Amino acid sequence: MTSTHSSSTSGTTQTHSDAAVRNAIYKAEWRRSKTGLLSIKYSNMMQRVKGEHKARYAGLELLPRSEFIECALNDPTYNALFAQWQEAGYIYELTPSVDRIDNTGGYTRDNIRFVTHSDNSRMGMAQVWKQRKAHVDQGVTSDIRNRHRDKEMI
């Protein structure tokens, strides 16, 4: 016997079969498993190096999926972060995240480490602000030099 489940979103009622509900539950659980999370992280890295996210990642080196997963599963930091994430009830900010040590390098065994999503975001924004500040400082310095040169010409 097949049963259906109804849910209401935005005033629209949707009907789902038992199989669809089981599949959704399985996917949610899989995403919260060590290998499931790593598979998602790897897919994201692959999209980046293919240039599907931002051009600056295109062409970066990417270690093979099986090597990445093996590396992570044997990494004490990944395992500790995963346990913390799990114990905290899968809080997004605590999700284990892949950080490239050298941002100009690819996703290689010697250039990746595991940090929380929150820490990775914070480090990424710090780098963005540092670059913006350098750009602004350079522009301000150039502007001051140009104004000084213009005064000398008068």
mmCIF file of C-alpha atoms in Angstrom:
data_model
loop_
_atom_site.group_PDB
_atom_site.id
_atom_site.type_symbol
_atom_site.label_atom_id
_atom_site.label_comp_id
_atom_site.label_asym_id
_atom_site.label_seq_id
_atom_site.Cartn_x
_atom_site.Cartn_y
_atom_site.Cartn_z
ATOM 1 C CA MET A 1 0.000 0.000 0.000
ATOM 2 C CA THR A 2 1.348 3.414 -0.935
ATOM 3 C CA SER A 3 0.456 6.389 1.184
ATOM 4 C CA THR A 4 0.895 10.049 0.512
ATOM 5 C CA HIS A 5 1.933 12.954 2.689
ATOM 6 C CA SER A 6 0.711 16.496 2.232
ATOM 7 C CA SER A 7 2.578 19.673 3.043
ATOM 8 C CA SER A 8 1.575 23.253 2.560
ATOM 9 C CA THR A 9 4.037 25.871 1.353
ATOM 10 C CA SER A 10 3.016 29.340 0.282
ATOM 11 C CA GLY A 11 -0.637 28.344 0.338
ATOM 12 C CA THR A 12 -0.021 25.498 -2.145
ATOM 13 C CA THR A 13 -0.565 21.914 -1.039
ATOM 14 C CA GLN A 14 1.976 19.392 -2.256
ATOM 15 C CA THR A 15 1.548 15.635 -2.054
ATOM 16 C CA HIS A 16 4.579 13.372 -1.600
ATOM 17 C CA SER A 17 4.731 9.591 -1.778
ATOM 18 C CA ASP A 18 6.327 7.463 0.940
ATOM 19 C CA ALA A 19 9.264 6.856 -1.407
ATOM 20 C CA ALA A 20 9.792 10.602 -1.923
ATOM 21 C CA VAL A 21 9.674 11.240 1.823
ATOM 22 C CA ARG A 22 12.113 8.362 2.501
ATOM 23 C CA ASN A 23 14.425 9.697 -0.217
ATOM 24 C CA ALA A 24 14.366 13.229 1.268
ATOM 25 C CA ILE A 25 15.127 11.860 4.747
ATOM 26 C CA TYR A 26 17.951 9.704 3.367
ATOM 27 C CA LYS A 27 19.492 12.686 1.542
ATOM 28 C CA ALA A 28 19.297 14.867 4.667
ATOM 29 C CA GLU A 29 20.955 12.145 6.756
ATOM 30 C CA TRP A 30 23.585 11.460 4.078
ATOM 31 C CA ARG A 31 24.529 15.159 3.954
ATOM 32 C CA ARG A 32 25.183 14.957 7.694
ATOM 33 C CA SER A 33 27.454 11.930 7.423
ATOM 34 C CA LYS A 34 31.228 12.286 7.201
ATOM 35 C CA THR A 35 31.441 11.013 3.645
ATOM 36 C CA GLY A 36 28.280 12.771 2.521
ATOM 37 C CA LEU A 37 29.544 16.140 3.736
ATOM 38 C CA LEU A 38 32.932 15.525 2.113
ATOM 39 C CA SER A 39 31.258 14.609 -1.192
ATOM 40 C CA ILE A 40 29.347 17.895 -1.130
ATOM 41 C CA LYS A 41 32.535 19.832 -0.294
ATOM 42 C CA TYR A 42 34.351 18.085 -3.142
ATOM 43 C CA SER A 43 31.569 18.905 -5.629
ATOM 44 C CA ASN A 44 31.801 22.565 -4.594
ATOM 45 C CA MET A 45 35.586 22.547 -5.050
ATOM 46 C CA MET A 46 35.179 20.932 -8.472
ATOM 47 C CA GLN A 47 32.697 23.621 -9.561
ATOM 48 C CA ARG A 48 35.175 26.288 -8.451
ATOM 49 C CA VAL A 49 38.142 24.894 -10.378
ATOM 50 C CA LYS A 50 35.947 24.521 -13.466
ATOM 51 C CA GLY A 51 35.195 28.241 -13.199
ATOM 52 C CA GLU A 52 31.490 27.740 -12.435
ATOM 53 C CA HIS A 53 31.588 30.008 -9.354
ATOM 54 C CA LYS A 54 34.167 32.691 -10.007
ATOM 55 C CA ALA A 55 36.786 32.912 -12.698
ATOM 56 C CA ARG A 56 39.596 33.356 -10.164
ATOM 57 C CA TYR A 57 39.340 29.674 -9.173
ATOM 58 C CA ALA A 58 39.354 28.334 -12.741
ATOM 59 C CA GLY A 59 42.211 26.000 -13.539
ATOM 60 C CA LEU A 60 43.385 25.439 -9.967
ATOM 61 C CA GLU A 61 44.704 21.985 -9.188
ATOM 62 C CA LEU A 62 42.264 19.570 -7.543
ATOM 63 C CA LEU A 63 43.238 16.264 -5.972
ATOM 64 C CA PRO A 64 41.113 13.232 -6.937
ATOM 65 C CA ARG A 65 37.835 12.728 -5.026
ATOM 66 C CA SER A 66 38.887 9.417 -3.438
ATOM 67 C CA GLU A 67 42.184 10.934 -2.266
ATOM 68 C CA PHE A 68 40.408 13.979 -0.815
ATOM 69 C CA ILE A 69 37.906 11.845 1.097
ATOM 70 C CA GLU A 70 40.612 9.487 2.367
ATOM 71 C CA CYS A 71 42.782 12.443 3.413
ATOM 72 C CA ALA A 72 39.877 14.038 5.296
ATOM 73 C CA LEU A 73 38.683 10.858 7.003
ATOM 74 C CA ASN A 74 42.224 10.333 8.335
ATOM 75 C CA ASP A 75 42.617 13.958 9.420
ATOM 76 C CA PRO A 76 42.222 14.446 13.202
ATOM 77 C CA THR A 77 41.094 18.061 12.753
ATOM 78 C CA TYR A 78 38.315 17.106 10.329
ATOM 79 C CA ASN A 79 37.117 14.378 12.672
ATOM 80 C CA ALA A 80 37.149 16.711 15.706
ATOM 81 C CA LEU A 81 35.307 19.460 13.800
ATOM 82 C CA PHE A 82 32.762 16.958 12.495
ATOM 83 C CA ALA A 83 32.108 15.668 16.034
ATOM 84 C CA GLN A 84 31.663 19.243 17.326
ATOM 85 C CA TRP A 85 29.268 20.037 14.473
ATOM 86 C CA GLN A 86 27.275 16.875 15.162
ATOM 87 C CA GLU A 87 27.150 17.447 18.942
ATOM 88 C CA ALA A 88 26.009 21.058 18.407
ATOM 89 C CA GLY A 89 23.029 19.893 16.354
ATOM 90 C CA TYR A 90 24.508 20.616 12.924
ATOM 91 C CA ILE A 91 24.771 24.380 13.344
ATOM 92 C CA TYR A 92 25.732 25.842 9.957
ATOM 93 C CA GLU A 93 28.514 28.048 11.326
ATOM 94 C CA LEU A 94 30.261 24.974 12.777
ATOM 95 C CA THR A 95 30.151 22.941 9.568
ATOM 96 C CA PRO A 96 33.640 21.634 8.702
ATOM 97 C CA SER A 97 34.978 23.614 5.762
ATOM 98 C CA VAL A 98 37.957 23.259 3.420
ATOM 99 C CA ASP A 99 40.436 26.138 3.630
ATOM 100 C CA ARG A 100 43.277 26.626 1.157
ATOM 101 C CA ILE A 101 46.375 27.612 3.124
ATOM 102 C CA ASP A 102 47.790 29.512 0.136
ATOM 103 C CA ASN A 103 44.864 31.135 -1.658
ATOM 104 C CA THR A 104 46.796 31.281 -4.916
ATOM 105 C CA GLY A 105 47.281 27.494 -4.842
ATOM 106 C CA GLY A 106 44.882 24.703 -5.635
ATOM 107 C CA TYR A 107 43.111 22.069 -3.593
ATOM 108 C CA THR A 108 46.085 19.808 -2.996
ATOM 109 C CA ARG A 109 46.868 17.613 -0.009
ATOM 110 C CA ASP A 110 49.575 19.998 1.238
ATOM 111 C CA ASN A 111 47.478 23.145 0.656
ATOM 112 C CA ILE A 112 44.221 22.318 2.412
ATOM 113 C CA ARG A 113 43.187 22.274 6.035
ATOM 114 C CA PHE A 114 39.886 21.947 7.812
ATOM 115 C CA VAL A 115 38.307 24.807 9.747
ATOM 116 C CA THR A 116 34.729 25.722 10.649
ATOM 117 C CA HIS A 117 32.583 27.466 8.058
ATOM 118 C CA SER A 118 32.502 30.502 10.339
ATOM 119 C CA ASP A 119 36.310 30.678 10.603
ATOM 120 C CA ASN A 120 36.741 30.187 6.857
ATOM 121 C CA SER A 121 34.263 32.988 6.113
ATOM 122 C CA ARG A 122 35.959 35.289 8.595
ATOM 123 C CA MET A 123 39.412 34.614 7.091
ATOM 124 C CA GLY A 124 38.048 35.140 3.578
ATOM 125 C CA MET A 125 36.493 38.485 4.491
ATOM 126 C CA ALA A 126 39.676 39.591 6.258
ATOM 127 C CA GLN A 127 41.555 38.935 3.015
ATOM 128 C CA VAL A 128 38.943 40.833 0.971
ATOM 129 C CA TRP A 129 39.146 43.863 3.282
ATOM 130 C CA LYS A 130 42.950 43.745 3.229
ATOM 131 C CA GLN A 131 42.897 43.794 -0.589
ATOM 132 C CA ARG A 132 40.339 46.607 -0.662
ATOM 133 C CA LYS A 133 42.362 48.648 1.813
ATOM 134 C CA ALA A 134 45.519 48.161 -0.261
ATOM 135 C CA HIS A 135 43.615 49.224 -3.375
ATOM 136 C CA VAL A 136 42.171 52.301 -1.652
ATOM 137 C CA ASP A 137 45.543 53.209 -0.113
ATOM 138 C CA GLN A 138 47.180 52.899 -3.512
ATOM 139 C CA GLY A 139 44.466 55.048 -5.114
ATOM 140 C CA VAL A 140 44.685 57.706 -2.383
ATOM 141 C CA THR A 141 48.470 57.782 -2.609
ATOM 142 C CA SER A 142 48.307 58.139 -6.394
ATOM 143 C CA ASP A 143 45.673 60.877 -6.073
ATOM 144 C CA ILE A 144 47.842 62.817 -3.579
ATOM 145 C CA ARG A 145 50.905 62.449 -5.841
ATOM 146 C CA ASN A 146 48.910 63.708 -8.846
ATOM 147 C CA ARG A 147 47.581 66.734 -6.951
ATOM 148 C CA HIS A 148 51.079 67.544 -5.675
ATOM 149 C CA ARG A 149 52.514 67.239 -9.199
ATOM 150 C CA ASP A 150 49.748 69.495 -10.572
ATOM 151 C CA LYS A 151 50.579 72.171 -7.988
ATOM 152 C CA GLU A 152 54.244 72.083 -8.957
ATOM 153 C CA MET A 153 53.314 72.696 -12.576
ATOM 154 C CA ILE A 154 51.463 75.907 -11.696
#
